[in-house]
PDB file of C-alpha atoms in Angstrom:
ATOM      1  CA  UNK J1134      -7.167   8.781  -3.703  1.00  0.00           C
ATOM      2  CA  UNK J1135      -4.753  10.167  -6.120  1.00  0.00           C
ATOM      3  CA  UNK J1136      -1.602  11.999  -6.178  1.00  0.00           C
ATOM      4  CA  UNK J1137      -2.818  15.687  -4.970  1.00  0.00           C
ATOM      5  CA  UNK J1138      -5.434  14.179  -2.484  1.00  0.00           C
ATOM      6  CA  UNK J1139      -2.212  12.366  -0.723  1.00  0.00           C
ATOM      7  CA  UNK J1140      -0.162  15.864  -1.515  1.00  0.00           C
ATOM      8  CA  UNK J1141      -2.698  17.509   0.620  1.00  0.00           C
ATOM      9  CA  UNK J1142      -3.226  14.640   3.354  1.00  0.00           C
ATOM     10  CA  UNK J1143       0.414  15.415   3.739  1.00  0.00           C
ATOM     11  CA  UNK J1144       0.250  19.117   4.846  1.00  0.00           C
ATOM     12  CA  UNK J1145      -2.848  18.395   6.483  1.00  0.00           C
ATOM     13  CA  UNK J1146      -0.719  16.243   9.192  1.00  0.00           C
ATOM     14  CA  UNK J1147       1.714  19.188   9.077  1.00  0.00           C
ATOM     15  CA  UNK J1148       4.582  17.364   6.938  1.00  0.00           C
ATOM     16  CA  UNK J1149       5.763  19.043   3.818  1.00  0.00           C
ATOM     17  CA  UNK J1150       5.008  17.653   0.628  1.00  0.00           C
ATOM     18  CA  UNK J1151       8.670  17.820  -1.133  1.00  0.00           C
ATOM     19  CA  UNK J1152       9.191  16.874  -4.586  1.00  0.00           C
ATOM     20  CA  UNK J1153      11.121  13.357  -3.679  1.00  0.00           C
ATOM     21  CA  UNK J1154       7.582  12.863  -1.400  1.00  0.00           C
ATOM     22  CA  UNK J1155       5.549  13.253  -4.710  1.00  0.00           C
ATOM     23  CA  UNK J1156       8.050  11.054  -7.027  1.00  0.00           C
ATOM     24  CA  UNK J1157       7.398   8.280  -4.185  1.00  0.00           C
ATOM     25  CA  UNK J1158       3.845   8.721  -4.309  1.00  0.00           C
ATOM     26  CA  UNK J1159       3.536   8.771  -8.547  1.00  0.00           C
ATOM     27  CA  UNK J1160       5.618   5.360  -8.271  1.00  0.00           C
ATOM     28  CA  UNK J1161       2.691   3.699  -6.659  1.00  0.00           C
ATOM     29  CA  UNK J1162       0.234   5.390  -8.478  1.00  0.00           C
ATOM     30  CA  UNK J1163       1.823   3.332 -11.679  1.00  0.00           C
ATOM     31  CA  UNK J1164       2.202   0.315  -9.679  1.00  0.00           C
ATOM     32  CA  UNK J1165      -0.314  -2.426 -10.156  1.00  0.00           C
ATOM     33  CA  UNK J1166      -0.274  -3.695  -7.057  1.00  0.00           C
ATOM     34  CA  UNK J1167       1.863  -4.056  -4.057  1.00  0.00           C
ATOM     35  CA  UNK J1168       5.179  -3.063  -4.337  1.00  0.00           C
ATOM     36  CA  UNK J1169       8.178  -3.242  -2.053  1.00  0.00           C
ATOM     37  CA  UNK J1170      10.787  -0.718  -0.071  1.00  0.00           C
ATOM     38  CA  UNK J1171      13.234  -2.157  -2.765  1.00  0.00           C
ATOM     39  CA  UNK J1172      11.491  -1.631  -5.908  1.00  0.00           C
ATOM     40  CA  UNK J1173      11.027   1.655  -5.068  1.00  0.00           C
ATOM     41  CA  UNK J1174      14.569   2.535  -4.444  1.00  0.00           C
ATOM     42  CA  UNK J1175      15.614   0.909  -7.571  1.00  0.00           C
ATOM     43  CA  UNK J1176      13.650   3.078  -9.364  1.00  0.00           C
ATOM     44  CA  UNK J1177      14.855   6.486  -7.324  1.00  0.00           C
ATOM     45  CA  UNK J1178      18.212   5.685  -7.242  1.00  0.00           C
ATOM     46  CA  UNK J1179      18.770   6.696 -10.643  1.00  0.00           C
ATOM     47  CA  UNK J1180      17.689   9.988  -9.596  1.00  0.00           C
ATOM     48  CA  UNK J1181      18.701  10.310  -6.699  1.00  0.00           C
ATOM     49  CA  UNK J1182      22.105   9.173  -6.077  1.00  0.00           C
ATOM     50  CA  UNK J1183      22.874   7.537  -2.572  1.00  0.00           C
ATOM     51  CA  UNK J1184      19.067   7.094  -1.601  1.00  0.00           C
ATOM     52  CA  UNK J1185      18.959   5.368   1.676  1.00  0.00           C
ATOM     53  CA  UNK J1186      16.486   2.785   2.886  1.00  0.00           C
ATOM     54  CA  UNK J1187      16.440   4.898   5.979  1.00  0.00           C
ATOM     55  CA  UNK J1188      14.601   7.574   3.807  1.00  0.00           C
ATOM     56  CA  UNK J1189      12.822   5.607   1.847  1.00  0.00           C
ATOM     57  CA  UNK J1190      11.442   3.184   4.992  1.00  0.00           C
ATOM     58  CA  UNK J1191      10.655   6.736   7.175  1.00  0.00           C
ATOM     59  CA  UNK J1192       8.384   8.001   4.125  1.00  0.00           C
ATOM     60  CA  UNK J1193       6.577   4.281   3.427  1.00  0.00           C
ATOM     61  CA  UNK J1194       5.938   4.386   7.796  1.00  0.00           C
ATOM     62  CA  UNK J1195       4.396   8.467   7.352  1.00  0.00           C
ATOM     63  CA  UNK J1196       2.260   7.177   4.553  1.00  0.00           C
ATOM     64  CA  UNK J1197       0.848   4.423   5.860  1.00  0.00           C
ATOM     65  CA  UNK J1198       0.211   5.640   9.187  1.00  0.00           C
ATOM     66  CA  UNK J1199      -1.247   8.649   7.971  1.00  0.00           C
ATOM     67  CA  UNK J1200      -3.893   6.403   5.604  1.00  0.00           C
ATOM     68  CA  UNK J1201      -1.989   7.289   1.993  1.00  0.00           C
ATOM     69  CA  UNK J1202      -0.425   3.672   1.524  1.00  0.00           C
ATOM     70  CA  UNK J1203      -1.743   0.224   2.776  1.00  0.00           C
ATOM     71  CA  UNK J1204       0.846  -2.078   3.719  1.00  0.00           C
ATOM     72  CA  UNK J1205       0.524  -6.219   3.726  1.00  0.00           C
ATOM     73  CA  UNK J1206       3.172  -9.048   4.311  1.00  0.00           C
ATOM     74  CA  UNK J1207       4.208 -10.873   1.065  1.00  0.00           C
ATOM     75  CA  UNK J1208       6.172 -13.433   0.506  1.00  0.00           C
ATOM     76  CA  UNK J1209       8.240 -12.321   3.810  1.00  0.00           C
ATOM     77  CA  UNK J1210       8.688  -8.717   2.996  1.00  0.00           C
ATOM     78  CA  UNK J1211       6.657  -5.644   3.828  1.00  0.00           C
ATOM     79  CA  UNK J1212       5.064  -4.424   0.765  1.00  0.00           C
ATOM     80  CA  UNK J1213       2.701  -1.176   0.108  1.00  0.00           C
ATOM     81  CA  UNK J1214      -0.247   0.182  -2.224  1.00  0.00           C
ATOM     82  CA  UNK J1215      -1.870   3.377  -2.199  1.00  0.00           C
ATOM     83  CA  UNK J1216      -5.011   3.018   0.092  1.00  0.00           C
ATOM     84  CA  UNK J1217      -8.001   2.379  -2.224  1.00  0.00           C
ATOM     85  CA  UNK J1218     -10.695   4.437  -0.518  1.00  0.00           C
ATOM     86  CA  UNK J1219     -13.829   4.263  -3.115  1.00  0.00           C
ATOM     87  CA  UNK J1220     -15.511   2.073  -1.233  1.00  0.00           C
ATOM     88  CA  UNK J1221     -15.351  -0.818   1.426  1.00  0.00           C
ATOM     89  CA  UNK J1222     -13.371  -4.215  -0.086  1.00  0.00           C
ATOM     90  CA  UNK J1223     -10.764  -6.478   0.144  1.00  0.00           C
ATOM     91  CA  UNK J1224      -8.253  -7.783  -1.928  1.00  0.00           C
ATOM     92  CA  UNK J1225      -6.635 -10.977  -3.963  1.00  0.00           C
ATOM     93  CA  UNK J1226      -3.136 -10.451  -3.943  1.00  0.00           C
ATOM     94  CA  UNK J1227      -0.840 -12.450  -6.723  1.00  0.00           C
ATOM     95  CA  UNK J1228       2.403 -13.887  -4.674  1.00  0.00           C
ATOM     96  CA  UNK J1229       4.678 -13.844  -7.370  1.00  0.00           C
ATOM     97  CA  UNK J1230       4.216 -10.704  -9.042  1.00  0.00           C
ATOM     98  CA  UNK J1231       2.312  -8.762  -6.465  1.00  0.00           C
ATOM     99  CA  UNK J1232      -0.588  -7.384  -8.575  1.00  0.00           C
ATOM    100  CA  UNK J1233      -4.504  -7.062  -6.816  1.00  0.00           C
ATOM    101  CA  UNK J1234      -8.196  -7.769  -7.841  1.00  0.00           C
ATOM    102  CA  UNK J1235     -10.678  -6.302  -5.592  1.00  0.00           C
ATOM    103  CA  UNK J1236     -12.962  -8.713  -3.455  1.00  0.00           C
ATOM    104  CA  UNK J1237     -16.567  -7.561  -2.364  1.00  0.00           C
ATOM    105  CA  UNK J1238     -16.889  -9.998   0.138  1.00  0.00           C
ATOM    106  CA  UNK J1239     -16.983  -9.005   3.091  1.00  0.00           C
ATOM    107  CA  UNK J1240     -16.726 -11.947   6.148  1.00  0.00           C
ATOM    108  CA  UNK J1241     -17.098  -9.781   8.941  1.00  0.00           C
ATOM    109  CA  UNK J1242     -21.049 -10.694   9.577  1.00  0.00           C
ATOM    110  CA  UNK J1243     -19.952 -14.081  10.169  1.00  0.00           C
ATOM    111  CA  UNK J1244     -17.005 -12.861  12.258  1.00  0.00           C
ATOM    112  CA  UNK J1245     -19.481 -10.288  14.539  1.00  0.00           C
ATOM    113  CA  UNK J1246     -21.197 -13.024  15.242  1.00  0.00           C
ATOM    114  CA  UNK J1247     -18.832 -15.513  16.260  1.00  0.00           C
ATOM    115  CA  UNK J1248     -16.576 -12.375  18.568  1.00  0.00           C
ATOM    116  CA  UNK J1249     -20.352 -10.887  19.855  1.00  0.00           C
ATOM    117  CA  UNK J1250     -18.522  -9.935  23.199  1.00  0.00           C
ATOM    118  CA  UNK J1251     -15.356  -8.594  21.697  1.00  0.00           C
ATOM    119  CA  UNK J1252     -14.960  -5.273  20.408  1.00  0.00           C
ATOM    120  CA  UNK J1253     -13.602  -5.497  16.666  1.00  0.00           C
ATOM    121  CA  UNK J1254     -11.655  -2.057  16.187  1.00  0.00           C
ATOM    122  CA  UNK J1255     -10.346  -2.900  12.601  1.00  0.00           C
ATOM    123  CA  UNK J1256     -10.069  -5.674   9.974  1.00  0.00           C
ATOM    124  CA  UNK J1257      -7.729  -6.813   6.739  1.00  0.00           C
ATOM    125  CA  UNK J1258      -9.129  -9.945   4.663  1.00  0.00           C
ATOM    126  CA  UNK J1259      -6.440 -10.586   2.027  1.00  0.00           C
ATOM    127  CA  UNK J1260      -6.397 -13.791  -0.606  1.00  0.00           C
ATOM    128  CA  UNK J1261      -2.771 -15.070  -1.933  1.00  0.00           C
ATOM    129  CA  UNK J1262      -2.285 -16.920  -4.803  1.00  0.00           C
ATOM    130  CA  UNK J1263      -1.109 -16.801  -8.244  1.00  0.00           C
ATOM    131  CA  UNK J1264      -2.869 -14.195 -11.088  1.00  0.00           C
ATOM    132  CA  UNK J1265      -3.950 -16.047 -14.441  1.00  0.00           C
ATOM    133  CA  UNK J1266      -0.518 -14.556 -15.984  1.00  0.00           C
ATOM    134  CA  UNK J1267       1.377 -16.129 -13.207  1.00  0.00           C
ATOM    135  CA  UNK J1268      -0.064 -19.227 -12.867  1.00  0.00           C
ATOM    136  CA  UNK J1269       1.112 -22.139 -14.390  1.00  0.00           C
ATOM    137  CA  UNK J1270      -0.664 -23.475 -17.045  1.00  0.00           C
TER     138      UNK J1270
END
């Protein structure tokens, strides 16, 4: 997905597609990785004087319910990606400086098999750890 797919995904769900909407969008774009609700107003603040979180937190909840942003728990704090959508994976995700390498693995055979009377709706299979750069060495 890139910037003018999530653009249209927007007006598709009926919610305009503003020029603070696309700034918050291109900051992910750039991001390697999961990034927070603070790094991004860090960066529009300089902009956009008096940003709240309020804003910021309501446009991170449209995106990701509306399939433009994933969201995972890191360290203790809600952080967000734009949705990779290429094709079915999962990811390794660096704790200490957030970035991803795709994974695909899949476990879910072994998981059908072990829930065969349960109906799986969805799944998330994430890896933590430290990135060769953050490691120590």
């Amino acid at each position: 997905m890139d910037i003018n797919d999530a653009m249209k995904r927007l007006k598709e769900h009926g919610y305009k597609a503003t020029g603070k909407r696309r700034e918050i969008l291109e900051f992910f774009q750039q991001a390697d990785g999961y990034r927070t609700a603070k790094d991004l107003i860090q960066k529009l603040e300089k902009r956009y004087k008096g940003i709240s979180f309020d804003t910021i937190y309501r446009n991170l909840h449209l995106y990701t319910k509306i399939g433009i942003l994933e969201a995972t728990e890191l360290n203790g704090e809600k952080q967000f990606r734009f949705t990779c959508t290429h094709h079915h994976h999962h990811h390794f995700i660096c704790k200490d400086c957030g970035k991803t390498k795709e994974i695909d693995v899949c476990p879910m055979g072994e998981v059908k098999q072990a829930l065969a009377n349960y109906e799986i709706e969805d799944h998330k299979f994430e890896i933590y750890g430290l990135c060769p750069l953050c490691k120590p060495a």
